[in-house]
């Protein structure tokens, strides 16, 4: 027969073995989801800066995919860093492939309304910065972007004009 003392030691030993497992379970179940989320998700994690992103944030940008998922970005600059160099980030191959992109959404710098990034104008290197520093400032209307550049400097670009080098330059 085993004594009460030995039974107590065994219970403590089991509890200590379960502790790391419980910690890992808690950590992975409560942490932000990395990578793509459902296209209807209100929250995600930016694959560039790893910050938690809320879809309703004024600076949030999103890339929607044909498989009904999306990647969420903390800013237009992070989205453009990913868009120009997707192989630099930890996402699956399907989300690195531009052929799988359905649409790209940024928010107009002035109105904060969602706008199609493929139709938007981006201001690069103006004297005005975003909340995290230098960023690309998106405009839904080219004439608004031109007026902004006239008042604040910078270069006017389309989505296809943005290079990986420009995106990296703003992240320094």
PDB file of C-alpha atoms in Angstrom:
ATOM      1  CA  UNK A   1       0.000   0.000   0.000  1.00  0.00           C
ATOM      2  CA  UNK A   2       1.036   3.503  -0.629  1.00  0.00           C
ATOM      3  CA  UNK A   3       1.021   6.114   2.044  1.00  0.00           C
ATOM      4  CA  UNK A   4      -0.903   9.382   1.914  1.00  0.00           C
ATOM      5  CA  UNK A   5       2.418  11.183   1.596  1.00  0.00           C
ATOM      6  CA  UNK A   6       3.341   9.246  -1.580  1.00  0.00           C
ATOM      7  CA  UNK A   7      -0.121   9.865  -3.112  1.00  0.00           C
ATOM      8  CA  UNK A   8       0.265  13.590  -2.439  1.00  0.00           C
ATOM      9  CA  UNK A   9       3.661  13.631  -4.160  1.00  0.00           C
ATOM     10  CA  UNK A  10       2.211  11.876  -7.222  1.00  0.00           C
ATOM     11  CA  UNK A  11      -0.639  14.391  -7.470  1.00  0.00           C
ATOM     12  CA  UNK A  12       1.837  17.271  -7.250  1.00  0.00           C
ATOM     13  CA  UNK A  13       3.990  15.660  -9.925  1.00  0.00           C
ATOM     14  CA  UNK A  14       1.008  15.299 -12.290  1.00  0.00           C
ATOM     15  CA  UNK A  15      -0.018  18.889 -11.685  1.00  0.00           C
ATOM     16  CA  UNK A  16       3.506  20.079 -12.492  1.00  0.00           C
ATOM     17  CA  UNK A  17       3.483  18.038 -15.718  1.00  0.00           C
ATOM     18  CA  UNK A  18       0.171  19.589 -16.782  1.00  0.00           C
ATOM     19  CA  UNK A  19       1.256  23.154 -16.048  1.00  0.00           C
ATOM     20  CA  UNK A  20       3.371  23.651 -19.204  1.00  0.00           C
ATOM     21  CA  UNK A  21       0.616  22.102 -21.340  1.00  0.00           C
ATOM     22  CA  UNK A  22      -1.997  24.435 -19.827  1.00  0.00           C
ATOM     23  CA  UNK A  23       0.283  27.427 -20.388  1.00  0.00           C
ATOM     24  CA  UNK A  24       0.785  26.549 -24.075  1.00  0.00           C
ATOM     25  CA  UNK A  25      -2.924  25.957 -24.583  1.00  0.00           C
ATOM     26  CA  UNK A  26      -3.767  29.325 -23.033  1.00  0.00           C
ATOM     27  CA  UNK A  27      -1.059  31.160 -24.984  1.00  0.00           C
ATOM     28  CA  UNK A  28      -2.060  29.825 -28.379  1.00  0.00           C
ATOM     29  CA  UNK A  29      -5.807  30.032 -27.899  1.00  0.00           C
ATOM     30  CA  UNK A  30      -5.826  33.630 -26.690  1.00  0.00           C
ATOM     31  CA  UNK A  31      -3.106  35.155 -28.828  1.00  0.00           C
ATOM     32  CA  UNK A  32      -3.757  37.064 -32.048  1.00  0.00           C
ATOM     33  CA  UNK A  33      -4.314  34.927 -35.094  1.00  0.00           C
ATOM     34  CA  UNK A  34      -1.429  35.192 -37.516  1.00  0.00           C
ATOM     35  CA  UNK A  35      -1.973  35.321 -41.235  1.00  0.00           C
ATOM     36  CA  UNK A  36      -5.250  35.348 -43.122  1.00  0.00           C
ATOM     37  CA  UNK A  37      -8.609  35.627 -41.396  1.00  0.00           C
ATOM     38  CA  UNK A  38     -12.161  35.275 -42.734  1.00  0.00           C
ATOM     39  CA  UNK A  39     -13.092  38.141 -45.063  1.00  0.00           C
ATOM     40  CA  UNK A  40     -15.747  39.212 -42.548  1.00  0.00           C
ATOM     41  CA  UNK A  41     -13.365  39.326 -39.553  1.00  0.00           C
ATOM     42  CA  UNK A  42     -13.253  42.536 -37.533  1.00  0.00           C
ATOM     43  CA  UNK A  43      -9.781  41.822 -36.106  1.00  0.00           C
ATOM     44  CA  UNK A  44      -6.547  40.348 -37.380  1.00  0.00           C
ATOM     45  CA  UNK A  45      -2.806  40.568 -37.054  1.00  0.00           C
ATOM     46  CA  UNK A  46      -0.617  42.531 -39.459  1.00  0.00           C
ATOM     47  CA  UNK A  47       1.852  40.157 -41.184  1.00  0.00           C
ATOM     48  CA  UNK A  48       4.366  43.016 -41.511  1.00  0.00           C
ATOM     49  CA  UNK A  49       4.526  44.603 -38.040  1.00  0.00           C
ATOM     50  CA  UNK A  50       2.561  41.898 -36.105  1.00  0.00           C
ATOM     51  CA  UNK A  51       0.345  44.490 -34.436  1.00  0.00           C
ATOM     52  CA  UNK A  52      -3.291  43.663 -33.747  1.00  0.00           C
ATOM     53  CA  UNK A  53      -5.499  45.328 -36.377  1.00  0.00           C
ATOM     54  CA  UNK A  54      -9.106  46.394 -36.084  1.00  0.00           C
ATOM     55  CA  UNK A  55     -10.864  46.699 -39.465  1.00  0.00           C
ATOM     56  CA  UNK A  56     -12.570  49.926 -38.389  1.00  0.00           C
ATOM     57  CA  UNK A  57      -9.281  51.696 -37.569  1.00  0.00           C
ATOM     58  CA  UNK A  58      -8.749  54.825 -39.690  1.00  0.00           C
ATOM     59  CA  UNK A  59      -5.392  53.581 -41.003  1.00  0.00           C
ATOM     60  CA  UNK A  60      -6.222  49.892 -41.509  1.00  0.00           C
ATOM     61  CA  UNK A  61      -5.756  48.383 -44.978  1.00  0.00           C
ATOM     62  CA  UNK A  62      -6.913  44.967 -46.219  1.00  0.00           C
ATOM     63  CA  UNK A  63      -6.174  42.602 -49.057  1.00  0.00           C
ATOM     64  CA  UNK A  64      -9.123  40.322 -49.872  1.00  0.00           C
ATOM     65  CA  UNK A  65      -8.585  36.962 -51.554  1.00  0.00           C
ATOM     66  CA  UNK A  66     -10.720  34.757 -53.779  1.00  0.00           C
ATOM     67  CA  UNK A  67     -10.903  32.085 -51.033  1.00  0.00           C
ATOM     68  CA  UNK A  68     -13.006  34.467 -48.852  1.00  0.00           C
ATOM     69  CA  UNK A  69     -10.086  35.377 -46.560  1.00  0.00           C
ATOM     70  CA  UNK A  70      -8.172  38.589 -46.055  1.00  0.00           C
ATOM     71  CA  UNK A  71      -4.922  39.904 -44.668  1.00  0.00           C
ATOM     72  CA  UNK A  72      -5.202  42.957 -42.440  1.00  0.00           C
ATOM     73  CA  UNK A  73      -2.550  45.647 -42.168  1.00  0.00           C
ATOM     74  CA  UNK A  74      -1.918  48.292 -39.538  1.00  0.00           C
ATOM     75  CA  UNK A  75      -1.324  50.960 -42.208  1.00  0.00           C
ATOM     76  CA  UNK A  76      -1.196  51.561 -45.963  1.00  0.00           C
ATOM     77  CA  UNK A  77       2.609  51.453 -45.693  1.00  0.00           C
ATOM     78  CA  UNK A  78       2.547  47.956 -44.183  1.00  0.00           C
ATOM     79  CA  UNK A  79       0.089  46.795 -46.864  1.00  0.00           C
ATOM     80  CA  UNK A  80       2.360  48.195 -49.599  1.00  0.00           C
ATOM     81  CA  UNK A  81       5.451  46.633 -48.016  1.00  0.00           C
ATOM     82  CA  UNK A  82       3.669  43.278 -48.183  1.00  0.00           C
ATOM     83  CA  UNK A  83       2.176  43.861 -51.646  1.00  0.00           C
ATOM     84  CA  UNK A  84       5.542  44.743 -53.182  1.00  0.00           C
ATOM     85  CA  UNK A  85       7.519  41.967 -51.415  1.00  0.00           C
ATOM     86  CA  UNK A  86       5.130  39.220 -50.234  1.00  0.00           C
ATOM     87  CA  UNK A  87       7.850  36.571 -50.047  1.00  0.00           C
ATOM     88  CA  UNK A  88       9.457  38.512 -47.199  1.00  0.00           C
ATOM     89  CA  UNK A  89       6.565  37.724 -44.840  1.00  0.00           C
ATOM     90  CA  UNK A  90       5.289  34.593 -43.119  1.00  0.00           C
ATOM     91  CA  UNK A  91       2.062  33.805 -44.947  1.00  0.00           C
ATOM     92  CA  UNK A  92       1.109  30.780 -47.013  1.00  0.00           C
ATOM     93  CA  UNK A  93       1.863  30.638 -50.742  1.00  0.00           C
ATOM     94  CA  UNK A  94      -1.752  31.265 -51.756  1.00  0.00           C
ATOM     95  CA  UNK A  95      -1.682  34.646 -49.989  1.00  0.00           C
ATOM     96  CA  UNK A  96       1.618  35.606 -51.597  1.00  0.00           C
ATOM     97  CA  UNK A  97       0.205  35.094 -55.092  1.00  0.00           C
ATOM     98  CA  UNK A  98      -1.257  38.312 -56.583  1.00  0.00           C
ATOM     99  CA  UNK A  99      -3.425  36.216 -58.907  1.00  0.00           C
ATOM    100  CA  UNK A 100      -5.469  35.227 -55.827  1.00  0.00           C
ATOM    101  CA  UNK A 101      -6.219  38.841 -54.845  1.00  0.00           C
ATOM    102  CA  UNK A 102      -9.838  39.861 -55.276  1.00  0.00           C
ATOM    103  CA  UNK A 103      -9.564  43.458 -54.029  1.00  0.00           C
ATOM    104  CA  UNK A 104      -7.387  45.767 -51.963  1.00  0.00           C
ATOM    105  CA  UNK A 105      -8.901  48.344 -49.630  1.00  0.00           C
ATOM    106  CA  UNK A 106      -7.269  51.395 -48.059  1.00  0.00           C
ATOM    107  CA  UNK A 107      -8.924  54.332 -46.335  1.00  0.00           C
ATOM    108  CA  UNK A 108      -8.892  57.790 -47.867  1.00  0.00           C
ATOM    109  CA  UNK A 109      -6.543  60.033 -45.884  1.00  0.00           C
ATOM    110  CA  UNK A 110      -9.084  62.852 -45.587  1.00  0.00           C
ATOM    111  CA  UNK A 111     -12.504  61.184 -45.432  1.00  0.00           C
ATOM    112  CA  UNK A 112     -11.376  57.863 -43.868  1.00  0.00           C
ATOM    113  CA  UNK A 113     -13.808  56.090 -46.243  1.00  0.00           C
ATOM    114  CA  UNK A 114     -12.724  52.751 -47.733  1.00  0.00           C
ATOM    115  CA  UNK A 115     -11.397  53.076 -51.253  1.00  0.00           C
ATOM    116  CA  UNK A 116     -10.104  50.671 -53.872  1.00  0.00           C
ATOM    117  CA  UNK A 117      -6.297  50.765 -53.685  1.00  0.00           C
ATOM    118  CA  UNK A 118      -6.066  49.889 -57.385  1.00  0.00           C
ATOM    119  CA  UNK A 119      -7.862  53.166 -58.166  1.00  0.00           C
ATOM    120  CA  UNK A 120      -6.358  55.262 -55.364  1.00  0.00           C
ATOM    121  CA  UNK A 121      -3.539  57.776 -55.498  1.00  0.00           C
ATOM    122  CA  UNK A 122      -0.807  57.461 -52.887  1.00  0.00           C
ATOM    123  CA  UNK A 123       1.299  60.341 -51.595  1.00  0.00           C
ATOM    124  CA  UNK A 124       4.858  59.267 -50.861  1.00  0.00           C
ATOM    125  CA  UNK A 125       7.243  61.252 -48.626  1.00  0.00           C
ATOM    126  CA  UNK A 126       5.102  64.267 -47.797  1.00  0.00           C
ATOM    127  CA  UNK A 127       5.864  66.351 -44.726  1.00  0.00           C
ATOM    128  CA  UNK A 128       2.749  64.845 -43.079  1.00  0.00           C
ATOM    129  CA  UNK A 129       3.142  61.473 -41.334  1.00  0.00           C
ATOM    130  CA  UNK A 130       0.770  58.770 -40.180  1.00  0.00           C
ATOM    131  CA  UNK A 131       0.337  57.744 -36.538  1.00  0.00           C
ATOM    132  CA  UNK A 132       3.362  55.421 -36.706  1.00  0.00           C
ATOM    133  CA  UNK A 133       5.599  57.819 -38.650  1.00  0.00           C
ATOM    134  CA  UNK A 134       6.281  58.087 -42.368  1.00  0.00           C
ATOM    135  CA  UNK A 135       3.620  56.355 -44.441  1.00  0.00           C
ATOM    136  CA  UNK A 136       1.920  56.310 -47.822  1.00  0.00           C
ATOM    137  CA  UNK A 137      -1.163  58.529 -47.673  1.00  0.00           C
ATOM    138  CA  UNK A 138      -4.021  57.164 -49.825  1.00  0.00           C
ATOM    139  CA  UNK A 139      -6.600  59.321 -51.607  1.00  0.00           C
ATOM    140  CA  UNK A 140      -9.715  58.112 -53.390  1.00  0.00           C
ATOM    141  CA  UNK A 141      -9.743  61.161 -55.695  1.00  0.00           C
ATOM    142  CA  UNK A 142      -6.665  62.168 -57.655  1.00  0.00           C
ATOM    143  CA  UNK A 143      -7.543  65.882 -57.437  1.00  0.00           C
ATOM    144  CA  UNK A 144      -7.580  65.656 -53.616  1.00  0.00           C
ATOM    145  CA  UNK A 145      -4.137  64.018 -53.698  1.00  0.00           C
ATOM    146  CA  UNK A 146      -2.813  66.691 -56.084  1.00  0.00           C
ATOM    147  CA  UNK A 147      -4.075  69.475 -53.780  1.00  0.00           C
ATOM    148  CA  UNK A 148      -2.502  67.706 -50.793  1.00  0.00           C
ATOM    149  CA  UNK A 149       0.875  67.407 -52.576  1.00  0.00           C
ATOM    150  CA  UNK A 150       0.723  71.103 -53.538  1.00  0.00           C
ATOM    151  CA  UNK A 151       0.236  72.032 -49.872  1.00  0.00           C
ATOM    152  CA  UNK A 152       2.419  69.388 -48.162  1.00  0.00           C
ATOM    153  CA  UNK A 153       4.934  68.115 -50.692  1.00  0.00           C
ATOM    154  CA  UNK A 154       5.492  64.525 -51.661  1.00  0.00           C
ATOM    155  CA  UNK A 155       5.220  62.421 -54.783  1.00  0.00           C
ATOM    156  CA  UNK A 156       1.967  61.168 -56.268  1.00  0.00           C
ATOM    157  CA  UNK A 157       1.912  57.443 -57.125  1.00  0.00           C
ATOM    158  CA  UNK A 158      -0.509  54.734 -58.210  1.00  0.00           C
ATOM    159  CA  UNK A 159      -0.467  51.272 -56.625  1.00  0.00           C
ATOM    160  CA  UNK A 160       1.627  49.917 -59.493  1.00  0.00           C
ATOM    161  CA  UNK A 161       4.184  52.747 -59.148  1.00  0.00           C
ATOM    162  CA  UNK A 162       5.075  51.755 -55.572  1.00  0.00           C
ATOM    163  CA  UNK A 163       8.248  49.673 -55.297  1.00  0.00           C
ATOM    164  CA  UNK A 164       9.556  47.472 -52.530  1.00  0.00           C
ATOM    165  CA  UNK A 165      12.466  49.881 -52.138  1.00  0.00           C
ATOM    166  CA  UNK A 166      10.063  52.778 -51.473  1.00  0.00           C
ATOM    167  CA  UNK A 167       8.142  50.752 -48.905  1.00  0.00           C
ATOM    168  CA  UNK A 168      11.365  49.720 -47.135  1.00  0.00           C
ATOM    169  CA  UNK A 169      12.600  53.324 -47.237  1.00  0.00           C
ATOM    170  CA  UNK A 170       9.584  54.477 -45.218  1.00  0.00           C
ATOM    171  CA  UNK A 171      10.114  51.716 -42.648  1.00  0.00           C
ATOM    172  CA  UNK A 172      13.643  52.862 -41.691  1.00  0.00           C
TER     173      UNK A 172
END
